[in-house]
Coordinates of C-alpha atoms and ligand atoms in Angstrom, one line a residue:
M871 CA -9.7 -15.9 2.8
S872 CA -8.2 -14.0 5.7
T873 CA -10.0 -12.8 8.7
L874 CA -9.3 -9.9 11.0
V875 CA -10.7 -10.0 14.5
M876 CA -10.4 -6.8 16.4
R877 CA -11.7 -4.9 19.4
R878 CA -14.9 -3.1 18.3
P879 CA -13.9 0.3 16.9
D880 CA -15.2 3.8 17.8
D881 CA -15.9 6.6 15.4
W882 CA -14.6 9.8 16.8
H883 CA -16.3 12.1 14.2
L884 CA -19.7 11.3 12.7
H885 CA -22.6 13.1 11.2
L886 CA -25.9 11.3 11.9
R887 CA -28.4 14.0 10.9
D888 CA -31.9 13.8 12.3
G889 CA -35.4 12.4 11.6
A890 CA -35.8 10.1 8.6
S891 CA -32.1 10.7 7.6
L892 CA -30.9 9.6 11.0
E893 CA -33.0 6.4 10.7
A894 CA -31.5 5.7 7.3
V895 CA -27.8 6.1 8.2
L896 CA -27.6 5.1 11.9
P897 CA -27.8 1.3 11.3
F898 CA -24.5 1.5 9.3
S899 CA -22.6 3.0 12.1
A900 CA -24.3 0.9 14.8
A901 CA -23.3 -2.3 13.0
R902 CA -19.6 -1.4 13.1
F903 CA -18.8 1.0 15.9
A904 CA -19.2 0.7 19.7
R905 CA -19.5 4.5 20.1
A906 CA -19.4 7.7 18.1
I907 CA -18.7 11.3 18.7
V908 CA -21.8 12.8 17.1
M909 CA -21.4 16.2 15.4
P910 CA -23.8 18.9 16.4
N911 CA -24.3 20.7 13.1
L912 CA -28.0 20.1 12.7
A913 CA -30.3 22.8 11.5
P914 CA -30.8 24.5 13.9
P915 CA -27.4 23.5 15.6
V916 CA -27.2 21.7 18.9
T917 CA -26.1 24.6 21.0
S918 CA -27.4 23.6 24.4
T919 CA -27.1 20.6 26.7
E920 CA -30.9 20.3 26.6
A921 CA -30.8 20.0 22.8
A922 CA -27.9 17.6 23.0
L923 CA -29.7 15.3 25.4
A924 CA -32.9 15.4 23.3
Y925 CA -30.9 14.6 20.2
R926 CA -29.2 11.7 22.1
G927 CA -32.7 10.4 22.9
R928 CA -33.7 10.5 19.3
I929 CA -30.6 8.6 18.3
L930 CA -31.2 5.9 20.9
A931 CA -34.8 5.6 19.8
A932 CA -33.7 5.2 16.2
L933 CA -31.3 2.3 16.9
P934 CA -32.2 -1.0 15.3
P935 CA -33.4 -3.6 17.9
G936 CA -30.5 -5.3 19.6
A937 CA -27.9 -2.7 18.5
R938 CA -25.3 -1.8 21.0
F939 CA -24.1 1.6 20.1
E940 CA -23.4 4.6 22.4
P941 CA -23.8 8.2 21.0
L942 CA -21.3 10.6 22.6
M943 CA -22.7 14.1 22.3
T944 CA -21.1 17.4 21.5
L945 CA -22.2 21.1 21.7
Y946 CA -21.9 23.5 18.8
L947 CA -20.0 26.6 19.9
T948 CA -21.3 30.0 18.8
D949 CA -20.1 33.5 19.7
A950 CA -22.8 33.6 22.3
T951 CA -22.2 30.2 24.1
P952 CA -22.2 31.0 27.8
A953 CA -19.6 29.4 30.1
A954 CA -22.5 28.2 32.2
E955 CA -23.6 26.0 29.3
I956 CA -20.2 24.1 29.5
E957 CA -21.0 23.4 33.2
R958 CA -24.4 22.0 32.3
A959 CA -22.9 19.9 29.5
R960 CA -20.2 18.5 31.8
A961 CA -22.8 17.8 34.6
S962 CA -25.0 15.9 32.1
G963 CA -22.3 13.1 31.8
C964 CA -23.4 12.7 28.1
V965 CA -21.7 15.6 26.4
L966 CA -18.0 15.0 26.0
G967 CA -16.9 17.9 23.9
C968 CA -17.7 21.1 22.1
K969 CA -17.2 21.7 18.4
L970 CA -15.6 24.8 17.0
Y971 CA -16.8 25.6 13.5
P972 CA -15.3 28.8 12.1
A973 CA -18.4 30.5 10.8
G974 CA -18.9 29.7 7.2
A975 CA -16.3 26.9 6.9
T976 CA -18.5 24.0 6.1
T977 CA -22.0 22.5 6.0
H978 CA -24.3 24.2 8.6
S979 CA -21.5 26.3 10.1
E980 CA -23.2 29.7 9.6
A981 CA -23.9 30.0 13.3
G982 CA -20.3 29.1 14.2
V983 CA -17.6 31.2 15.8
T984 CA -16.7 34.4 14.0
E985 CA -13.6 35.3 16.0
V986 CA -12.1 32.7 18.3
R987 CA -10.9 35.1 21.0
R988 CA -14.6 35.8 21.7
I989 CA -15.0 32.3 23.2
D990 CA -11.8 32.4 25.3
P991 CA -13.8 32.4 28.5
V992 CA -15.7 29.3 27.3
L993 CA -12.5 27.6 26.3
A994 CA -11.0 28.3 29.7
R995 CA -14.0 26.7 31.4
M996 CA -13.7 23.7 29.1
A997 CA -10.1 23.3 30.1
E998 CA -11.0 23.4 33.8
L999 CA -13.7 20.8 33.4
G1000 CA -11.8 18.5 31.1
M1001 CA -14.1 18.9 28.1
V1002 CA -12.6 18.2 24.7
L1003 CA -12.5 20.9 22.0
E1004 CA -13.2 19.4 18.6
V1005 CA -12.0 21.7 15.8
H1006 CA -12.9 22.2 12.2
G1007 CA -9.5 23.5 11.1
E1008 CA -10.0 25.8 8.1
V1009 CA -9.8 29.6 7.8
T1010 CA -12.8 31.0 6.0
D1011 CA -11.2 34.0 4.2
P1012 CA -12.3 33.6 0.6
Q1013 CA -8.9 35.1 -0.5
V1014 CA -7.0 32.1 1.0
D1015 CA -6.5 29.3 -1.5
V1016 CA -8.9 26.4 -0.6
F1017 CA -6.0 23.9 -0.4
E1018 CA -4.1 26.2 2.1
R1019 CA -6.9 26.9 4.5
E1020 CA -6.0 24.1 7.0
A1021 CA -2.3 25.2 7.2
R1022 CA -3.3 28.8 7.6
F1023 CA -5.8 28.0 10.3
I1024 CA -3.1 26.2 12.3
D1025 CA -0.7 29.1 12.2
A1026 CA -3.3 31.9 12.6
V1027 CA -5.8 30.4 15.0
L1028 CA -5.0 26.9 16.4
A1029 CA -1.4 27.2 17.6
P1030 CA -2.1 30.5 19.4
L1031 CA -5.3 29.1 20.9
A1032 CA -3.5 26.0 22.2
E1033 CA -0.9 28.3 23.8
R1034 CA -3.5 30.5 25.4
H1035 CA -5.2 27.4 26.9
P1036 CA -2.3 25.1 27.8
R1037 CA -4.5 22.5 29.6
L1038 CA -7.3 22.4 27.0
R1039 CA -7.6 19.0 25.3
I1040 CA -8.0 19.5 21.5
V1041 CA -8.8 17.2 18.6
L1042 CA -8.0 18.7 15.2
E1043 CA -10.7 17.0 13.1
H1044 CA -10.3 15.3 9.7
I1045 CA -6.7 16.4 9.1
T1046 CA -5.6 16.5 5.5
T1047 CA -2.1 17.9 5.2
R1048 CA 1.5 17.4 6.1
A1049 CA 1.3 20.7 7.9
A1050 CA -1.5 19.4 10.2
L1051 CA 0.5 16.3 10.9
D1052 CA 3.6 18.3 11.7
F1053 CA 1.6 20.4 14.1
V1054 CA -0.2 17.6 15.9
L1055 CA 2.7 15.2 16.2
A1056 CA 5.0 17.9 17.6
A1057 CA 2.4 19.7 19.8
R1058 CA 2.1 19.8 23.6
D1059 CA 0.3 17.0 25.4
G1060 CA -3.4 16.9 25.0
I1061 CA -3.6 17.5 21.2
A1062 CA -4.7 14.8 18.8
A1063 CA -6.3 14.5 15.4
T1064 CA -8.8 12.3 13.6
V1065 CA -8.2 11.0 10.1
T1066 CA -10.8 10.0 7.6
A1067 CA -10.6 7.0 5.3
H1068 CA -11.3 9.1 2.3
H1069 CA -8.3 11.4 3.0
L1070 CA -6.1 8.2 3.4
L1071 CA -7.4 6.6 0.2
M1072 CA -7.9 9.6 -2.2
N1073 CA -6.1 12.7 -3.3
R1074 CA -7.6 15.7 -5.1
N1075 CA -7.3 14.0 -8.5
A1076 CA -10.4 12.0 -7.3
L1077 CA -12.4 15.2 -7.6
F1078 CA -11.8 15.4 -11.3
A1079 CA -11.4 11.8 -12.4
G1080 CA -13.1 11.7 -15.9
G1081 CA -15.2 14.7 -15.0
L1082 CA -16.4 16.6 -11.9
R1083 CA -17.1 14.2 -9.0
P1084 CA -19.4 15.8 -6.5
H1085 CA -19.5 12.8 -4.3
H1086 CA -15.8 13.2 -3.6
F1087 CA -16.3 16.8 -2.4
C1088 CA -15.9 17.4 1.3
R1089 CA -14.5 19.9 3.7
P1090 CA -11.6 20.1 4.2
V1091 CA -11.2 19.2 0.6
L1092 CA -9.1 16.3 -0.6
Q1093 CA -5.4 17.3 -0.9
A1094 CA -2.3 16.6 -3.0
E1095 CA -0.8 13.1 -3.3
A1096 CA 2.2 14.1 -1.1
D1097 CA -0.3 15.0 1.7
R1098 CA -2.2 11.8 1.3
A1099 CA 0.9 9.8 1.4
A1100 CA 2.1 11.6 4.5
L1101 CA -1.2 10.8 6.3
M1102 CA -0.9 7.1 5.3
E1103 CA 2.7 7.0 6.6
A1104 CA 1.7 8.6 9.9
V1105 CA -1.2 6.4 10.7
A1106 CA 0.9 3.4 9.7
G1107 CA 3.5 4.6 12.2
G1108 CA 1.1 4.1 15.0
S1109 CA 1.1 7.5 16.8
P1110 CA -1.4 7.5 19.7
R1111 CA -2.3 11.0 18.7
L1112 CA -4.0 9.9 15.5
F1113 CA -7.3 8.0 15.6
L1114 CA -10.3 7.1 13.5
G1115 CA -13.0 9.6 12.6
T1116 CA -15.0 8.8 9.5
D1117 CA -16.6 12.2 9.1
S1118 CA -19.3 10.3 7.3
A1119 CA -21.5 13.2 6.2
P1120 CA -24.6 12.1 4.2
H1121 CA -26.4 14.5 1.9
A1122 CA -29.3 13.8 -0.4
R1123 CA -28.1 13.0 -3.9
A1124 CA -29.8 16.1 -5.4
A1125 CA -28.0 18.3 -2.9
K1126 CA -24.6 17.0 -4.1
E1127 CA -25.4 16.7 -7.9
T1128 CA -26.2 20.4 -8.5
A1129 CA -24.6 23.6 -9.6
C1130 CA -23.5 24.4 -6.0
G1131 CA -23.2 21.1 -4.2
C1132 CA -23.0 20.4 -0.5
A1133 CA -19.7 19.3 1.1
G1134 CA -19.7 15.8 2.7
I1135 CA -18.8 12.2 1.8
F1136 CA -21.0 9.4 3.1
S1137 CA -18.8 6.5 4.2
A1138 CA -20.6 4.9 7.1
H1139 CA -21.7 1.9 4.9
A1140 CA -18.0 0.8 5.0
G1141 CA -16.9 2.8 8.0
I1142 CA -14.3 0.3 9.1
E1143 CA -13.8 -1.6 5.9
L1144 CA -12.3 1.3 4.1
Y1145 CA -9.8 1.8 6.9
A1146 CA -8.8 -1.9 6.7
E1147 CA -8.2 -1.3 3.0
A1148 CA -6.0 1.7 3.7
F1149 CA -4.0 0.0 6.4
E1150 CA -3.5 -3.0 4.2
L1151 CA -2.2 -0.8 1.4
A1152 CA 0.2 0.9 3.9
G1153 CA 1.4 -2.6 4.9
A1154 CA 0.2 -1.8 8.5
L1155 CA -2.9 -3.9 9.1
G1156 CA -1.5 -4.8 12.5
R1157 CA -1.8 -1.1 13.5
L1158 CA -5.5 -0.8 12.5
E1159 CA -6.8 -1.9 15.8
A1160 CA -5.0 0.6 17.9
F1161 CA -5.9 3.4 15.5
A1162 CA -9.6 2.4 15.4
S1163 CA -10.2 1.0 18.9
A1164 CA -7.7 2.3 21.4
H1165 CA -6.1 5.7 20.7
G1166 CA -9.4 7.6 20.6
A1167 CA -10.8 6.0 23.8
D1168 CA -7.5 6.7 25.6
F1169 CA -7.5 10.3 24.5
Y1170 CA -11.1 10.9 25.6
G1171 CA -10.4 9.1 28.9
L1172 CA -12.9 6.3 28.3
P1173 CA -12.5 2.6 28.7
R1174 CA -11.7 0.8 25.4
S1175 CA -14.7 -1.0 24.1
G1176 CA -15.2 -4.6 25.3
A1177 CA -16.8 -6.3 22.3
T1178 CA -15.0 -7.6 19.1
L1179 CA -15.6 -7.1 15.4
T1180 CA -14.7 -9.5 12.6
L1181 CA -13.7 -8.4 9.1
V1182 CA -13.2 -10.8 6.2
R1183 CA -11.0 -10.2 3.2
E1184 CA -13.6 -10.7 0.6
P1185 CA -14.4 -8.0 -1.9
W1186 CA -18.0 -6.8 -2.2
E1187 CA -19.8 -4.4 -4.5
V1188 CA -21.1 -1.1 -3.0
P1189 CA -24.6 -0.3 -4.1
A1190 CA -25.1 2.7 -6.4
R1191 CA -27.5 4.3 -3.9
Y1192 CA -28.9 3.9 -0.5
A1193 CA -32.3 5.1 0.7
F1194 CA -32.1 8.4 2.7
G1195 CA -35.5 9.2 4.1
R1196 CA -37.6 10.3 1.1
D1197 CA -34.4 10.9 -0.8
E1198 CA -31.4 8.7 -1.7
L1199 CA -27.7 9.1 -1.2
V1200 CA -24.7 8.0 -3.1
P1201 CA -22.1 6.2 -0.9
L1202 CA -18.4 6.4 -1.3
R1203 CA -17.1 3.9 -3.9
A1204 CA -20.7 3.6 -5.3
G1205 CA -20.8 0.8 -7.9
G1206 CA -17.2 -0.1 -7.1
R1207 CA -15.6 -2.8 -4.8
I1208 CA -14.3 -2.7 -1.3
A1209 CA -11.6 -5.3 -0.3
W1210 CA -12.9 -6.1 3.2
R1211 CA -16.4 -6.8 4.4
L1212 CA -18.0 -7.3 7.8
A1213 CA -18.5 -10.9 8.8
C1214 CA -22.2 -11.5 9.6
Ligands
LIG1804 C1 -19.8 17.9 7.0 C2 -21.3 17.9 6.9 O1 -21.9 17.7 5.8 O2 -22.0 18.0 7.9 N1 -19.3 18.1 5.7 C3 -18.0 17.7 5.3 O3 -17.7 18.0 4.1 N2 -17.2 17.1 6.1 C4 -19.4 19.0 7.9 C5 -17.9 19.0 8.3 O4 -17.5 18.1 9.0 O5 -17.2 19.8 7.8
LIG1805 ZN1 -17.5 16.4 10.0

């Protein structure tokens, strides 16, 4: 039985939801990660520093006794976000970045930005104050093929934005394509990306394996095998511009198993274990720690976490369901096995 002892990882892209849902999913992340960048796409969205600090308080209050987990907060940008809000966010010391959701791109993005040039003054202020812009990188034009929306977004929106704001620090979230890799790895300084475990381990065939698989549906959608393989090769290569962001996005089972199901894959129950599996498959287990516990902290200008985490190479069976407030949710790999488990 092999054991992997590593610096405690951080999750640089996480959906914790709120209320009873928050209480249900938070323990999974807190058991594995030292910190997480918490996404602001609640309903209503977290658009002010005041709301972000209140949400942070609810997360801290929901932590299991003895847990050591630090939520790092983000603001949800809208067409109407005032530059003064960025100053308040910065001054709070608890808000690290702002999330750009193109309006309509994904779950709870309706209040997002309709035309990115409208927020140029806000982006300029963020660059001055050293706030990170976290980007959901998909165009929303329904005419654009769903598998091409990331590449189109990079060309039409992100590359020009990065040029207009040469000092703005940008994380392109949950990248899925060769095109995104090419952009991030060749970009100017201050541009990085998060990569999910599901985009490393699955391609779009997983959406249709034996029938329609709603629990494999997320935004951006799983991509072709060539893209998955390129992501694996890139993370295995150890670029400091790539780091862990689970994008664990829980939804009630009924909201996924329906005629028009929600986007989002829940993976926090195995938030580091699935990456261990991916890095092992890539023959790069030795690179997992830097990807999971160093590159993100370095990019955000935070100290690397102090504690350690131990994984054991011992397969375990994932439950078919977990409780989710008054509902239940179906985790990634439900009923299947995961090669690594957390040591108790
Ligand atoms: C996320 C969610 O459910 O909040 N869904 C998803 O498919 N990833 C939103 C997001 O990150 O796009
Ligand atoms: Zn997300």
